[in-house]
Short mmCIF file of C-alpha atoms in Angstrom, two decimals:
data_model
loop_
_atom_site.label_atom_id
_atom_site.label_comp_id
_atom_site.label_asym_id
_atom_site.label_seq_id
_atom_site.Cartn_x
_atom_site.Cartn_y
_atom_site.Cartn_z
CA MET A 1 119.46 158.58 176.44
CA ALA A 2 121.76 157.08 173.84
CA LYS A 3 120.49 156.60 170.34
CA LYS A 4 120.30 153.08 169.08
CA LYS A 5 122.38 152.50 166.01
CA LYS A 6 120.41 151.08 163.16
CA LYS A 7 121.91 147.84 162.05
CA LYS A 8 122.64 147.91 158.36
CA PRO A 9 121.27 144.94 156.50
CA GLU A 10 124.05 142.61 155.54
CA PRO A 11 124.74 142.65 151.81
CA GLU A 12 123.84 139.40 150.14
CA ILE A 13 124.72 137.59 146.98
CA ASP A 14 121.88 137.03 144.53
CA ILE A 15 122.48 133.29 144.58
CA LYS A 16 119.63 132.51 142.20
CA GLN A 17 121.09 134.82 139.55
CA ARG A 18 124.57 133.43 140.08
CA LEU A 19 123.41 129.84 139.70
CA ASP A 20 121.44 130.82 136.60
CA ASN A 21 124.74 132.13 135.20
CA VAL A 22 126.34 128.76 135.94
CA LYS A 23 123.53 127.05 134.06
CA VAL A 24 124.05 129.34 131.04
CA LEU A 25 127.76 128.54 131.02
CA VAL A 26 127.06 124.80 131.15
CA GLU A 27 124.42 125.03 128.40
CA SER A 28 126.91 126.86 126.18
CA ASN A 29 129.48 124.04 126.65
CA ARG A 30 131.70 126.06 128.98
CA ALA A 31 131.76 123.69 131.94
CA LYS A 32 135.23 124.67 133.17
CA GLU A 33 134.18 128.31 133.19
CA ALA A 34 131.07 127.29 135.15
CA ILE A 35 133.28 125.63 137.78
CA ALA A 36 135.54 128.69 137.94
CA TYR A 37 132.44 130.87 138.30
CA ILE A 38 131.20 128.74 141.21
CA TYR A 39 134.55 129.38 142.89
CA LEU A 40 134.15 133.14 142.29
CA VAL A 41 130.73 133.01 143.94
CA TYR A 42 132.35 131.31 146.95
CA ASP A 43 135.08 133.97 146.95
CA ASP A 44 132.47 136.76 146.87
CA LEU A 45 130.54 135.08 149.67
CA ILE A 46 133.62 135.02 151.92
CA ASN A 47 134.34 138.66 151.05
CA ILE A 48 130.83 139.83 151.81
CA LYS A 49 130.17 137.72 154.88
CA PHE A 50 133.56 137.88 156.61
CA LYS A 51 135.31 140.85 154.96
CA LYS A 52 138.18 138.51 154.05
CA PRO A 53 139.39 139.25 150.51
CA ARG A 54 141.82 137.00 148.70
CA SER A 55 145.25 138.56 148.24
CA ALA A 56 146.62 138.80 144.69
CA HIS A 57 149.53 136.50 145.55
CA GLN A 58 147.42 133.73 147.11
CA THR A 59 146.48 130.57 145.28
CA ILE A 60 142.96 129.33 145.85
CA ARG A 61 144.35 126.64 148.16
CA GLU A 62 146.38 129.16 150.19
CA TYR A 63 143.31 131.38 150.48
CA ALA A 64 141.21 128.44 151.66
CA ILE A 65 143.79 127.52 154.30
CA THR A 66 143.97 131.14 155.48
CA CYS A 67 140.19 131.40 155.69
CA VAL A 68 139.82 128.15 157.61
CA ASN A 69 142.59 129.13 160.03
CA GLU A 70 141.40 132.70 160.58
CA LEU A 71 137.68 131.95 160.50
CA GLU A 72 137.97 128.61 162.27
CA LYS A 73 134.71 128.88 164.15
CA LYS A 74 132.84 129.85 161.00
CA LEU A 75 134.32 127.64 158.27
CA LYS A 76 134.79 123.92 158.68
CA PRO A 77 137.86 122.43 157.00
CA GLU A 78 135.91 119.28 156.15
CA SER A 79 133.58 121.42 154.03
CA VAL A 80 136.06 123.87 152.51
CA TYR A 81 138.95 121.59 151.52
CA PRO A 82 137.01 119.04 149.44
CA PHE A 83 135.33 121.92 147.58
CA ILE A 84 138.66 123.61 146.86
CA LYS A 85 140.25 120.29 145.83
CA LYS A 86 137.44 119.65 143.35
CA ILE A 87 137.78 123.18 141.94
CA GLU A 88 141.55 122.73 141.53
CA ASP A 89 141.16 119.29 139.96
CA ILE A 90 138.77 120.58 137.34
CA ILE A 91 140.37 123.94 136.59
CA TYR A 92 143.99 122.79 136.60
CA GLY A 93 143.51 119.07 135.86
CA GLY A 94 143.06 119.51 132.13
CA VAL A 95 139.90 117.41 131.94
CA GLU A 96 136.46 118.64 130.89
CA PRO A 97 134.10 118.13 133.81
CA THR A 98 131.12 115.84 133.36
CA ASN A 99 127.62 116.69 134.56
CA LYS A 100 128.23 114.33 137.49
CA GLU A 101 131.36 116.30 138.51
CA LEU A 102 129.52 119.60 138.03
CA ASN A 103 126.65 118.47 140.23
CA PHE A 104 129.07 117.14 142.87
CA THR A 105 130.88 120.51 142.91
CA ILE A 106 127.56 122.33 143.17
CA ASP A 107 126.58 120.06 146.09
CA LEU A 108 129.87 120.88 147.86
CA PHE A 109 129.25 124.59 147.25
CA SER A 110 125.63 124.29 148.45
CA ASN A 111 126.81 122.76 151.73
CA LEU A 112 129.31 125.60 152.20
CA TYR A 113 126.68 128.20 151.31
CA ASN A 114 124.35 126.70 153.91
CA GLU A 115 127.07 126.69 156.60
CA ILE A 116 128.07 130.29 155.87
CA THR A 117 124.63 131.87 155.42
CA GLY A 118 122.29 129.48 157.20
CA LYS A 119 120.23 129.37 154.01
CA THR A 120 119.73 126.39 151.76
CA VAL A 121 120.19 126.35 148.04
CA SER A 122 119.55 123.41 145.76
CA PHE A 123 120.60 123.36 142.16
CA LYS A 124 121.33 120.63 139.63
CA ILE A 125 122.62 120.72 136.09
#
C-alpha cells in the first residue's frame, strides 16, 4: 500500500503584522513608503502563493502583466491593474498621498488579497 504524502501547510504572510507596519509608516509621516510597502506585501503574496517571483529587470507594471497573463485563472486583470496603477501614480507621481488615497489603495489591495487567499482583511488609516 502506498504511503500518503503529507501535504505541507502553505506558507502564509502575517497580514496583520504587515498592515501594522503600514500604519506605523503612515503615523511617522512616511505615506509613500507605506504605499511601497503595500506593493511589497502584494509581491510577497504572489511569490508565496504562486511561486512567481519578480525578475530584477521587470517594472512593477511588467510584472503585473506577466502575472495576469500567466496566472490568468487566478488573478483578474480588473483587480490587479487598478492596484498597480495607483501604486505607480503615488510612487512615481511625485505627490504625497492623502489618507483618502491610502485607504483607496488599501481597499484595492484588500480585494486582491481576498481573491488570492480567499480570506478577508479590512484595514483603514
